[in-house]
Coordinates of C-alpha atoms in Angstrom, one line a residue:
M601 CA 21.7 26.4 -22.1
K602 CA 22.5 22.7 -22.1
S603 CA 20.1 20.4 -20.5
I604 CA 19.5 16.8 -20.4
S605 CA 16.1 15.7 -21.4
V606 CA 13.9 12.7 -22.0
V607 CA 13.5 12.9 -25.8
K608 CA 11.7 9.4 -26.0
V609 CA 9.7 7.4 -23.3
G610 CA 10.6 3.6 -22.7
S611 CA 12.8 1.4 -20.8
L612 CA 16.3 2.2 -21.0
R613 CA 16.9 -1.7 -20.6
D614 CA 14.5 -2.7 -23.6
P615 CA 16.5 -5.1 -25.8
D616 CA 14.4 -3.8 -28.5
E617 CA 16.4 -0.5 -29.6
S618 CA 13.3 0.7 -31.3
K619 CA 11.2 1.0 -28.0
R620 CA 14.2 1.9 -26.0
G621 CA 13.7 5.2 -23.9
K622 CA 16.4 7.8 -25.0
V623 CA 17.9 10.9 -23.2
A624 CA 19.7 13.7 -25.0
V625 CA 21.1 17.1 -24.7
L626 CA 18.9 19.9 -25.6
D627 CA 19.4 23.6 -25.9
I628 CA 16.7 25.3 -23.7
P629 CA 16.2 28.9 -22.5
E630 CA 17.5 29.8 -19.2
Q631 CA 14.8 30.9 -16.6
E632 CA 14.3 34.4 -15.6
V633 CA 15.2 35.2 -11.9
G634 CA 12.1 36.2 -9.8
P635 CA 12.5 38.5 -6.8
E636 CA 12.5 35.5 -4.3
D637 CA 14.4 33.4 -6.6
V638 CA 18.1 32.2 -6.7
K639 CA 20.2 31.2 -9.8
I640 CA 22.5 28.7 -9.5
K641 CA 25.4 27.7 -11.8
V642 CA 24.9 23.7 -11.5
A643 CA 28.5 21.9 -10.6
Y644 CA 27.0 18.4 -10.5
C645 CA 23.8 16.6 -10.7
A646 CA 23.6 13.1 -9.5
I647 CA 21.1 10.4 -11.2
C648 CA 18.6 9.2 -9.0
G649 CA 17.3 5.7 -9.1
S650 CA 13.8 7.6 -10.2
D651 CA 15.4 9.0 -13.1
P652 CA 15.2 5.7 -15.2
H653 CA 11.3 5.4 -14.1
L654 CA 10.9 8.9 -15.4
V655 CA 12.4 7.9 -18.8
E656 CA 10.2 4.9 -18.6
N657 CA 7.2 7.6 -18.2
I658 CA 5.9 6.6 -14.9
F659 CA 4.2 9.9 -14.5
G660 CA 2.7 9.8 -18.1
W661 CA 4.4 13.2 -19.2
D662 CA 4.9 14.3 -23.1
P663 CA 8.4 14.4 -23.9
P664 CA 10.7 16.4 -24.3
F665 CA 10.9 16.9 -20.5
G666 CA 13.9 17.4 -18.2
L667 CA 15.7 15.3 -15.6
G668 CA 17.7 15.8 -12.2
H669 CA 17.1 17.0 -8.8
E670 CA 20.2 15.7 -6.7
V671 CA 22.2 19.2 -7.6
S672 CA 25.1 21.2 -6.2
G673 CA 26.5 24.4 -7.5
V674 CA 27.3 28.1 -7.0
I675 CA 25.0 31.0 -6.7
V676 CA 25.4 33.3 -9.4
E677 CA 22.5 35.7 -8.9
L678 CA 20.1 36.6 -6.2
G679 CA 16.5 38.1 -6.6
E680 CA 16.0 41.4 -4.8
K681 CA 14.0 39.9 -2.0
A682 CA 15.8 36.5 -1.7
T683 CA 17.3 37.8 1.6
Q684 CA 15.5 35.5 4.3
K685 CA 18.6 33.0 4.6
G686 CA 21.5 35.1 4.3
L687 CA 22.7 33.7 0.9
K688 CA 25.1 35.7 -1.2
V689 CA 26.8 35.2 -5.1
G690 CA 29.3 32.6 -4.7
D691 CA 28.1 30.7 -2.1
R692 CA 28.4 26.9 -2.5
V693 CA 25.0 25.3 -2.4
A694 CA 22.5 22.5 -2.9
G695 CA 19.0 22.0 -2.3
N696 CA 15.5 20.6 -2.4
F697 CA 14.0 20.2 -5.8
L698 CA 10.6 20.6 -4.4
R699 CA 9.0 24.2 -3.5
F700 CA 6.3 23.6 -0.9
C701 CA 3.5 26.6 -0.8
G702 CA 3.5 26.9 2.8
T703 CA -0.1 27.9 2.8
C704 CA -2.2 24.7 1.9
Y705 CA -3.9 22.6 4.6
Y706 CA -1.2 20.0 4.3
C707 CA 1.6 22.4 4.6
Q708 CA 0.1 24.3 7.5
N709 CA -0.7 20.8 9.2
G710 CA 3.2 19.8 9.3
Q711 CA 2.7 17.4 6.1
Q712 CA 4.6 19.3 3.6
Q713 CA 5.1 15.9 1.4
F714 CA 1.3 16.2 0.4
C715 CA 1.7 19.9 -0.4
E716 CA -1.3 20.7 -3.0
H717 CA 0.6 23.4 -4.9
A718 CA 4.3 21.7 -4.8
D719 CA 6.5 22.9 -7.6
E720 CA 8.1 19.9 -9.1
Y721 CA 10.3 19.2 -11.9
N722 CA 10.0 22.4 -13.7
R723 CA 13.4 23.4 -13.1
P724 CA 15.5 20.6 -14.4
G725 CA 18.8 19.9 -12.4
M726 CA 20.6 18.3 -15.2
S727 CA 21.3 21.7 -16.6
E728 CA 24.0 24.5 -16.6
Y729 CA 21.8 26.6 -14.6
I730 CA 18.9 26.5 -12.4
V731 CA 16.5 28.9 -11.0
W732 CA 15.0 27.7 -7.4
H733 CA 13.1 29.6 -4.9
E734 CA 15.3 30.7 -1.9
S735 CA 13.5 28.4 0.4
Q736 CA 14.7 25.3 -1.8
V737 CA 18.4 26.5 -1.4
Y738 CA 20.9 25.4 1.6
K739 CA 24.5 26.5 2.1
L740 CA 27.1 23.7 2.2
P741 CA 29.2 23.6 4.8
D742 CA 32.8 24.4 4.0
D743 CA 34.2 20.7 4.6
V744 CA 31.8 19.3 2.1
S745 CA 32.9 19.2 -1.7
L746 CA 30.4 20.1 -4.5
E747 CA 30.4 16.5 -5.6
E748 CA 29.5 15.5 -2.1
G749 CA 27.1 18.5 -2.2
C750 CA 24.9 17.0 -4.8
L751 CA 24.1 14.3 -2.6
L752 CA 22.2 16.5 -0.1
E753 CA 19.0 15.1 -1.3
P754 CA 19.4 11.6 -1.2
I755 CA 20.8 12.2 2.6
S756 CA 17.6 14.0 3.1
I757 CA 15.5 10.9 2.2
A758 CA 17.9 8.9 4.7
V759 CA 17.0 11.5 7.5
R760 CA 13.3 11.1 6.6
L761 CA 13.9 7.5 6.8
M762 CA 15.4 7.5 10.1
D763 CA 12.3 9.4 11.2
K764 CA 10.3 6.7 10.0
V765 CA 12.0 3.9 11.7
S766 CA 12.7 5.8 14.9
P767 CA 15.5 3.0 15.6
R768 CA 15.9 1.7 19.1
Y769 CA 19.6 1.1 20.2
G770 CA 20.5 -2.7 19.4
E771 CA 17.7 -3.4 17.2
R772 CA 18.0 -6.0 14.6
I773 CA 17.5 -4.4 11.2
A774 CA 17.7 -5.4 7.6
I775 CA 17.6 -3.4 4.5
S776 CA 16.8 -4.8 1.1
G777 CA 18.3 -3.3 -1.9
G778 CA 21.9 -1.9 -2.0
G779 CA 21.5 1.2 -4.0
P780 CA 22.4 4.4 -2.9
I781 CA 19.4 4.8 -0.4
G782 CA 20.1 1.5 0.8
L783 CA 23.7 2.3 1.4
L784 CA 23.0 5.5 2.7
A785 CA 20.4 4.0 5.3
L786 CA 22.9 1.5 6.4
Q787 CA 25.6 4.0 7.5
S788 CA 22.7 5.9 9.2
L789 CA 21.4 2.9 11.2
K790 CA 25.1 1.9 11.9
M791 CA 25.2 5.4 13.8
Y792 CA 22.1 4.6 15.7
G793 CA 23.6 1.3 16.8
A794 CA 21.5 -1.3 14.9
T795 CA 22.5 -5.0 15.4
S796 CA 22.6 -7.7 12.9
L797 CA 22.6 -5.1 10.3
T798 CA 22.0 -6.9 7.2
L799 CA 21.8 -5.9 3.4
I800 CA 20.0 -8.1 1.1
E801 CA 21.4 -7.2 -2.4
P802 CA 22.1 -9.1 -5.5
I803 CA 24.9 -7.6 -6.9
P804 CA 28.3 -8.5 -5.4
E805 CA 29.8 -5.2 -5.5
R806 CA 27.2 -3.6 -3.3
R807 CA 27.2 -6.3 -1.0
E808 CA 31.1 -5.4 -0.7
L809 CA 30.3 -2.1 0.1
A810 CA 27.7 -2.8 2.6
L811 CA 30.5 -4.9 4.6
K812 CA 32.7 -1.6 4.2
Y813 CA 29.9 0.7 5.7
G814 CA 29.3 -1.9 8.7
A815 CA 26.8 -4.3 7.7
E816 CA 27.3 -7.5 9.9
Y817 CA 25.6 -9.7 7.3
V818 CA 24.6 -9.6 3.6
V819 CA 22.4 -11.8 1.8
D820 CA 22.4 -12.8 -1.9
P821 CA 18.9 -13.3 -2.8
V822 CA 19.5 -14.9 -6.2
N823 CA 21.7 -17.9 -4.9
S824 CA 20.1 -18.4 -1.4
S825 CA 16.7 -18.1 0.6
T826 CA 16.2 -14.6 2.0
V827 CA 13.9 -16.2 4.5
E828 CA 16.0 -19.0 5.5
E829 CA 19.2 -16.7 5.9
A830 CA 17.5 -14.1 7.7
M831 CA 16.0 -16.7 10.3
K832 CA 19.6 -17.8 10.7
I833 CA 20.7 -14.3 11.7
T834 CA 17.7 -13.7 13.9
D835 CA 17.5 -17.0 15.6
G836 CA 14.3 -17.6 14.1
R837 CA 12.4 -14.6 15.2
G838 CA 13.0 -12.0 12.5
F839 CA 14.2 -8.4 12.1
D840 CA 12.8 -5.7 14.4
T841 CA 12.9 -3.5 11.3
V842 CA 12.8 -4.4 7.6
I843 CA 13.3 -1.7 5.0
D844 CA 12.9 -1.9 1.2
C845 CA 14.9 0.6 -0.8
S846 CA 15.3 -1.8 -3.9
G847 CA 11.9 -0.7 -5.5
S848 CA 11.9 -4.1 -7.1
V849 CA 8.7 -6.0 -7.3
R850 CA 10.7 -9.2 -6.9
A851 CA 12.3 -8.5 -3.8
V852 CA 9.2 -7.4 -1.6
Y853 CA 7.1 -10.5 -1.3
D854 CA 9.5 -12.2 1.4
L855 CA 9.9 -8.9 3.4
P856 CA 6.9 -9.6 5.7
K857 CA 8.2 -13.0 6.4
I858 CA 11.2 -11.9 7.8
T859 CA 9.9 -9.1 9.9
A860 CA 9.5 -10.0 13.8
K861 CA 6.2 -10.2 15.5
G862 CA 5.6 -6.6 16.7
G863 CA 8.1 -5.2 14.0
K864 CA 8.0 -2.4 11.5
L865 CA 8.1 -2.9 7.6
I866 CA 8.8 0.0 5.6
Y867 CA 8.4 0.0 1.9
G868 CA 11.0 3.1 1.2
A869 CA 11.2 3.2 -2.7
M870 CA 9.4 4.0 -5.9
Y871 CA 7.3 1.1 -7.3
P872 CA 5.5 0.7 -10.7
N873 CA 2.3 2.7 -10.2
D874 CA 0.2 -0.2 -11.1
F875 CA 2.2 -2.9 -9.0
E876 CA -0.1 -4.8 -6.2
M877 CA 0.9 -7.8 -4.3
P878 CA -0.9 -10.1 -1.8
F879 CA -0.8 -9.3 1.9
N880 CA -2.1 -11.7 4.5
L881 CA -3.8 -9.3 6.7
Y882 CA -4.8 -12.0 9.4
K883 CA -1.2 -13.2 9.6
Y884 CA 1.0 -10.0 9.4
C885 CA -1.6 -7.3 10.7
Y886 CA -3.7 -9.3 13.1
F887 CA -1.5 -12.0 14.3
N888 CA 1.8 -10.6 14.4
E889 CA 1.0 -6.6 14.7
L890 CA 3.3 -5.4 12.2
T891 CA 3.4 -1.7 11.4
V892 CA 3.6 -1.2 7.6
T893 CA 4.3 2.0 6.2
G894 CA 6.1 4.0 3.3
F895 CA 7.1 7.6 2.5
Y896 CA 7.1 10.1 -0.3
V897 CA 9.8 12.8 -0.3
A898 CA 11.4 14.2 2.6
P899 CA 9.7 17.4 4.1
Y900 CA 11.5 19.2 7.0
T901 CA 14.7 17.1 6.6
F902 CA 17.1 19.5 4.7
P903 CA 18.4 21.5 7.6
R904 CA 19.4 18.2 9.4
A905 CA 20.6 16.6 6.1
V906 CA 23.1 19.5 6.0
Q907 CA 24.3 19.1 9.6
V908 CA 25.0 15.3 9.0
L909 CA 26.1 15.7 5.3
S910 CA 29.9 15.2 6.3
K911 CA 29.3 12.3 8.7
Y912 CA 28.7 9.8 5.7
D913 CA 31.5 8.1 3.8
L914 CA 30.8 9.2 0.3
S915 CA 34.0 8.6 -1.6
D916 CA 32.3 5.4 -3.4
F917 CA 29.3 7.7 -4.3
T918 CA 31.4 10.5 -6.2
S919 CA 34.0 8.2 -8.1
K920 CA 32.0 7.9 -11.5
I921 CA 31.4 11.4 -13.1
F922 CA 30.4 11.9 -16.8
S923 CA 30.1 15.4 -18.5
I924 CA 26.8 16.6 -19.7
D925 CA 27.7 15.8 -22.9
E926 CA 28.1 12.2 -22.1
A927 CA 24.4 12.0 -21.0
E928 CA 23.5 8.7 -22.8
E929 CA 26.8 7.0 -21.4
A930 CA 26.0 8.2 -18.0
F931 CA 22.5 6.6 -18.1
R932 CA 23.9 3.4 -19.5
A933 CA 26.1 3.3 -16.7
Q934 CA 23.3 4.0 -14.3
V935 CA 21.1 1.1 -15.6
S936 CA 24.1 -1.3 -15.8
G937 CA 24.1 -1.4 -11.7
K938 CA 27.9 -1.3 -11.4
Y939 CA 28.1 1.9 -9.6
P940 CA 26.5 3.0 -6.5
K941 CA 26.1 6.5 -7.8
I942 CA 26.6 8.3 -11.2
L943 CA 27.3 12.0 -11.1
I944 CA 27.1 14.4 -13.9
K945 CA 29.2 17.6 -14.2
C946 CA 27.2 20.2 -15.7
S947 CA 29.7 23.0 -15.8
E948 CA 33.2 22.9 -16.4
D949 CA 34.6 25.9 -14.8
I950 CA 33.5 25.2 -11.4

């Protein structure tokens, strides 16, 4: 079957083409269906902001290796014991690319994100078919399209982020980074009644989308001072909660400076694994009493993500679609930053 894989590691933005990372469509075997497994014919797989990091080889894997985890599709086969969730052939589904074991210390302690046996990336979603364990698969609501359904996983991240923020009605909140997670977080926080809701983002089109989705303010960090603009918006006090969704090492330095005393500072993105930054513990943790945290994947959020999926405006996220045979073009579009989301249509007859 066709599957998009990394065949050469390196940055997709490297100006030296000989060093640039490369993706290609390979022919790989279909997986066998185990007794508790579900075989899905993939309709769409969205490119995640983490996928270019994988091409850069952030985890040190040996190519070729598959890509893709934001998946929607149709069930074509069920294992004989895959009966616990009432799934059936023909169901439109999406799911969680991680399979948690359920038995290790962390799973039993309510911390699935640290599962010692998590089954990750062994079944690449940018393929014609995937086979996942029944526990990973969720039926889509009737009013959610397959295009929208492949965004269940990023919406699960937005749900997890709301768990971390625990926003109070009327809090002043800023988001750094107007990619998919930042824009989904913005829509979520608008539902929660955030005030002075601000997006910090260098790309004009994404600032426009933020205003469309309910931001009261947008800040261009390239042509203005993030700190000065934040202080104008918040009467010099800073935001009650500041969230980084950019993953940019250039964006994160100013965020403690714009977080109000007693506020929350959440680094909610993937960063280069060797990146470190200075942080004044006296000023920010002792004197200002900031709560600083991050998060890794989205345990326990998928049932709630399914329930809120139809509440998001996803039209701008589903407008740019490439076929599976256009893998290279799709990833070029992804790194251009022109589109909030890129979808890959993996099967033409769905």
